[in-house]
Amino acid sequence: MFNIVMIGFMGTGKTVVGRRLAALLKKRFIDTDTEIERITEKTIVQIFAQDGAVRFRSEESLLVKKLEDQDNLVISTGGGIVLNPENVVSLKKNGILIALNAPPEVIYQRVRHKRSRPLLNKGDALIKIKELFAEREYAYDVAEYRVETGDKQVDEVVQEIILYLKNKYNMRI
Ligand SMILES: Nc1ncnc2c1ncn2[C@@H]1O[C@H](COP(=O)(O)OP(=O)(O)O)[C@@H](O)[C@H]1O
Ligand SMILES: O=C(O)C1=C[C@@H](OP(=O)(O)O)[C@@H](O)[C@H](O)C1
Ligand SMILES: [Mg+2]
């Protein structure tokens, strides 16, 4: 069975939605950020601070390459993973991509008290979110289905994805 891959901007809910989806579908769950932290024995913040963004992006690509021949996973990605087209090819090899989206203001409310996203830790986080959001406007269009999460509970988002999978792929839950 193919992988289900969550993509989207930071704070759109990829990690929480992916984890819950995996539990319901009885698939193994992988969050790429968590996996990179395990492999490197560093937090994402430490990797960015000590080794730089290039190291982080290279860890992401190595991991995606490792995952491309596995199946039956729910994979929640970090928001920057699809910026590298090679990663998209790998993720699509055995996976269907679902994008989550939310307005910048909602994203800000969801992440404002967290210090775990190095790209948002410097300066005004809302301004940074809006800048990155504009830069990445089309980055998540590689997904075959997109869910607006701004006005939905996590469970509603999960149910919308399940409905899509049932209708399109006859997936039984
Ligand atoms: N639909 C939602 N409604 C309310 N809060 C949400 C929703 N989706 C995610 N959150 C919250 O927003 C924060 C970021 O979610 P997370 O899954 O880490 O996003 P991502 O992995 O896309 O960066 C978490 O505190 C999470 O509980
Ligand atoms: O958008 C990005 O470039 C990033 C998103 C983060 O993951 P989430 O999207 O799960 O927050 C994490 O991979 C890192 O801080 C970089
Ligand atoms: Mg996440």
CSV table of C-alpha atoms and ligand atoms in Angstrom, one decimal:
chain,number,residue,atom,x,y,z
A,1,MET,CA,0.0,0.0,0.0
A,2,PHE,CA,1.2,3.5,-0.9
A,3,ASN,CA,2.5,6.1,1.5
A,4,ILE,CA,0.4,9.1,2.5
A,5,VAL,CA,2.6,12.2,2.7
A,6,MET,CA,1.6,15.4,4.4
A,7,ILE,CA,3.1,18.6,3.0
A,8,GLY,CA,2.4,22.2,3.7
A,9,PHE,CA,3.6,25.3,5.4
A,10,MET,CA,4.8,25.3,9.1
A,11,GLY,CA,1.9,25.2,11.5
A,12,THR,CA,-0.7,23.9,9.1
A,13,GLY,CA,-1.0,20.7,11.2
A,14,LYS,CA,1.1,18.1,9.3
A,15,THR,CA,2.6,16.5,12.4
A,16,VAL,CA,-0.6,16.3,14.5
A,17,VAL,CA,-2.9,15.3,11.6
A,18,GLY,CA,-0.4,12.8,10.2
A,19,ARG,CA,0.0,11.1,13.6
A,20,ARG,CA,-3.7,10.8,14.0
A,21,LEU,CA,-4.3,9.6,10.5
A,22,ALA,CA,-1.6,6.9,10.9
A,23,ALA,CA,-3.3,5.7,14.1
A,24,LEU,CA,-6.7,5.4,12.4
A,25,LEU,CA,-5.3,3.8,9.2
A,26,LYS,CA,-3.0,1.5,11.3
A,27,LYS,CA,0.0,2.6,9.4
A,28,ARG,CA,3.5,3.5,10.7
A,29,PHE,CA,4.0,7.2,11.3
A,30,ILE,CA,7.1,9.0,10.4
A,31,ASP,CA,7.6,12.7,11.1
A,32,THR,CA,10.7,13.8,9.1
A,33,ASP,CA,11.8,16.4,11.7
A,34,THR,CA,11.5,13.9,14.6
A,35,GLU,CA,13.4,11.3,12.5
A,36,ILE,CA,16.2,13.8,11.7
A,37,GLU,CA,16.5,14.7,15.4
A,38,ARG,CA,16.8,11.0,16.2
A,39,ILE,CA,19.4,10.3,13.5
A,40,THR,CA,21.6,13.4,14.2
A,41,GLU,CA,21.0,13.3,18.0
A,42,LYS,CA,20.4,17.0,17.8
A,43,THR,CA,17.2,19.2,17.9
A,44,ILE,CA,16.2,21.0,14.7
A,45,VAL,CA,17.1,24.3,16.5
A,46,GLN,CA,20.6,22.9,17.2
A,47,ILE,CA,21.1,21.7,13.7
A,48,PHE,CA,20.3,25.1,12.2
A,49,ALA,CA,22.4,26.9,14.8
A,50,GLN,CA,25.4,24.7,14.8
A,51,ASP,CA,25.5,23.3,11.3
A,52,GLY,CA,23.4,25.6,9.3
A,53,ALA,CA,20.3,25.3,7.0
A,54,VAL,CA,22.3,23.4,4.3
A,55,ARG,CA,23.0,20.6,6.7
A,56,PHE,CA,19.4,20.4,7.7
A,57,ARG,CA,18.3,20.3,4.0
A,58,SER,CA,20.8,17.6,3.3
A,59,GLU,CA,19.5,15.5,6.2
A,60,GLU,CA,16.0,15.9,4.8
A,61,SER,CA,17.1,14.7,1.3
A,62,LEU,CA,19.0,11.7,2.7
A,63,LEU,CA,16.0,10.7,4.7
A,64,VAL,CA,13.5,11.1,1.8
A,65,LYS,CA,15.8,9.0,-0.3
A,66,LYS,CA,15.8,6.3,2.4
A,67,LEU,CA,12.0,6.4,2.6
A,68,GLU,CA,11.2,6.2,-1.1
A,69,ASP,CA,11.3,2.4,-1.3
A,70,GLN,CA,9.2,1.9,1.8
A,71,ASP,CA,5.4,1.6,1.9
A,72,ASN,CA,2.4,1.7,4.1
A,73,LEU,CA,3.7,4.8,5.9
A,74,VAL,CA,2.1,8.1,6.8
A,75,ILE,CA,4.9,10.6,6.5
A,76,SER,CA,4.6,14.1,7.8
A,77,THR,CA,7.2,16.4,6.3
A,78,GLY,CA,8.8,19.6,7.3
A,79,GLY,CA,7.5,22.7,5.5
A,80,GLY,CA,10.6,23.2,3.4
A,81,ILE,CA,11.0,19.6,2.1
A,82,VAL,CA,9.2,20.2,-1.2
A,83,LEU,CA,11.4,23.2,-2.1
A,84,ASN,CA,13.8,20.6,-3.5
A,85,PRO,CA,12.2,19.0,-6.6
A,86,GLU,CA,14.3,15.8,-6.2
A,87,ASN,CA,12.6,15.3,-2.8
A,88,VAL,CA,9.2,15.7,-4.5
A,89,VAL,CA,10.1,13.0,-7.0
A,90,SER,CA,11.2,10.7,-4.2
A,91,LEU,CA,8.1,11.3,-2.1
A,92,LYS,CA,5.8,10.8,-5.1
A,93,LYS,CA,7.5,7.5,-6.1
A,94,ASN,CA,5.4,5.5,-3.7
A,95,GLY,CA,3.3,8.1,-2.1
A,96,ILE,CA,0.3,10.4,-2.5
A,97,LEU,CA,0.9,13.9,-1.4
A,98,ILE,CA,-1.8,15.8,0.6
A,99,ALA,CA,-1.2,19.5,1.3
A,100,LEU,CA,-2.5,21.3,4.4
A,101,ASN,CA,-3.0,25.0,4.3
A,102,ALA,CA,-4.0,27.8,6.6
A,103,PRO,CA,-3.9,31.6,6.6
A,104,PRO,CA,-0.7,33.2,7.9
A,105,GLU,CA,-2.5,34.8,10.9
A,106,VAL,CA,-3.8,31.3,12.0
A,107,ILE,CA,-0.3,29.9,11.5
A,108,TYR,CA,1.1,32.6,13.7
A,109,GLN,CA,-1.4,31.9,16.5
A,110,ARG,CA,-0.5,28.2,16.4
A,111,VAL,CA,3.2,28.6,16.5
A,112,ARG,CA,3.8,31.9,18.3
A,113,HIS,CA,4.7,30.4,21.7
A,114,LYS,CA,7.0,27.7,20.3
A,115,ARG,CA,10.7,28.1,19.8
A,116,SER,CA,11.2,24.9,17.8
A,117,ARG,CA,11.1,26.5,14.3
A,118,PRO,CA,14.4,28.3,13.7
A,119,LEU,CA,13.1,30.1,10.6
A,120,LEU,CA,10.6,32.0,12.8
A,121,ASN,CA,12.8,32.7,15.8
A,122,LYS,CA,14.4,35.8,14.5
A,123,GLY,CA,12.5,39.1,14.4
A,124,ASP,CA,8.7,39.5,14.0
A,125,ALA,CA,7.4,36.0,13.5
A,126,LEU,CA,4.2,37.1,11.7
A,127,ILE,CA,6.1,39.2,9.2
A,128,LYS,CA,8.5,36.3,8.6
A,129,ILE,CA,5.6,33.9,8.1
A,130,LYS,CA,4.0,36.2,5.5
A,131,GLU,CA,7.3,36.6,3.7
A,132,LEU,CA,8.0,32.9,3.5
A,133,PHE,CA,4.3,32.2,2.7
A,134,ALA,CA,4.6,34.5,-0.4
A,135,GLU,CA,7.9,32.9,-1.4
A,136,ARG,CA,6.4,29.5,-1.2
A,137,GLU,CA,3.1,30.3,-2.7
A,138,TYR,CA,3.1,27.6,-5.3
A,139,ALA,CA,5.5,25.1,-3.6
A,140,TYR,CA,2.7,23.0,-2.2
A,141,ASP,CA,0.8,22.7,-5.4
A,142,VAL,CA,2.6,19.4,-6.1
A,143,ALA,CA,0.0,17.7,-3.9
A,144,GLU,CA,-2.9,16.0,-5.5
A,145,TYR,CA,-5.3,17.1,-2.7
A,146,ARG,CA,-5.4,20.1,-0.5
A,147,VAL,CA,-7.2,20.7,2.8
A,148,GLU,CA,-7.8,24.2,4.3
A,149,THR,CA,-7.3,23.7,8.1
A,150,GLY,CA,-7.6,27.3,9.4
A,151,ASP,CA,-11.2,26.9,10.4
A,152,LYS,CA,-11.3,23.2,11.2
A,153,GLN,CA,-10.5,21.0,14.2
A,154,VAL,CA,-7.7,18.4,13.8
A,155,ASP,CA,-10.3,15.6,13.6
A,156,GLU,CA,-12.2,17.3,10.9
A,157,VAL,CA,-9.0,17.6,8.8
A,158,VAL,CA,-8.3,13.9,9.4
A,159,GLN,CA,-11.8,12.9,8.4
A,160,GLU,CA,-11.6,15.0,5.2
A,161,ILE,CA,-8.5,13.2,4.2
A,162,ILE,CA,-10.0,9.8,4.9
A,163,LEU,CA,-13.1,10.7,2.8
A,164,TYR,CA,-10.8,11.7,-0.1
A,165,LEU,CA,-8.8,8.4,0.2
A,166,LYS,CA,-12.0,6.3,0.4
A,167,ASN,CA,-13.5,8.0,-2.7
A,168,LYS,CA,-10.4,8.1,-4.8
A,169,TYR,CA,-8.6,4.9,-3.9
A,170,ASN,CA,-11.4,2.8,-2.4
A,171,MET,CA,-9.4,2.7,0.8
A,172,ARG,CA,-11.2,0.9,3.5
A,173,ILE,CA,-10.9,2.1,7.1
B,1,LIG,N1,-6.7,22.2,12.8
B,1,LIG,C1,-6.1,22.7,13.9
B,1,LIG,N2,-6.8,23.4,14.8
B,1,LIG,C2,-6.2,23.8,15.9
B,1,LIG,N3,-4.9,23.7,16.2
B,1,LIG,C3,-4.1,23.0,15.3
B,1,LIG,C4,-4.7,22.5,14.1
B,1,LIG,N4,-3.7,21.8,13.4
B,1,LIG,C5,-2.6,22.0,14.2
B,1,LIG,N5,-2.8,22.7,15.3
B,1,LIG,C6,-1.9,23.0,16.4
B,1,LIG,O1,-0.9,23.9,15.7
B,1,LIG,C7,0.4,23.6,16.2
B,1,LIG,C8,1.3,23.2,15.0
B,1,LIG,O2,0.8,21.9,14.5
B,1,LIG,P1,1.9,20.9,13.8
B,1,LIG,O3,1.2,19.6,13.6
B,1,LIG,O4,3.1,20.9,14.6
B,1,LIG,O5,2.1,21.7,12.4
B,1,LIG,P2,3.2,21.4,11.3
B,1,LIG,O6,3.8,20.0,11.6
B,1,LIG,O7,2.5,21.5,10.0
B,1,LIG,O8,4.2,22.5,11.5
B,1,LIG,C9,0.2,22.4,17.2
B,1,LIG,O9,0.2,23.0,18.5
B,1,LIG,C10,-1.1,21.8,16.9
B,1,LIG,O10,-1.7,21.2,18.0
B,2,LIG,O1,9.3,25.3,6.6
B,2,LIG,C1,10.4,25.0,6.9
B,2,LIG,O2,11.4,25.3,6.2
B,2,LIG,C2,10.7,24.2,8.2
B,2,LIG,C3,9.6,23.6,8.8
B,2,LIG,C4,9.7,22.8,10.0
B,2,LIG,O3,8.7,21.8,10.1
B,2,LIG,P1,7.2,22.0,10.3
B,2,LIG,O4,6.6,22.4,8.9
B,2,LIG,O5,6.6,20.7,10.8
B,2,LIG,O6,7.0,23.1,11.3
B,2,LIG,C5,11.1,22.2,10.2
B,2,LIG,O7,11.3,21.2,9.2
B,2,LIG,C6,12.1,23.3,10.0
B,2,LIG,O8,12.0,24.2,11.1
B,2,LIG,C7,12.1,24.1,8.7
B,3,MG,MG,5.7,19.2,11.8
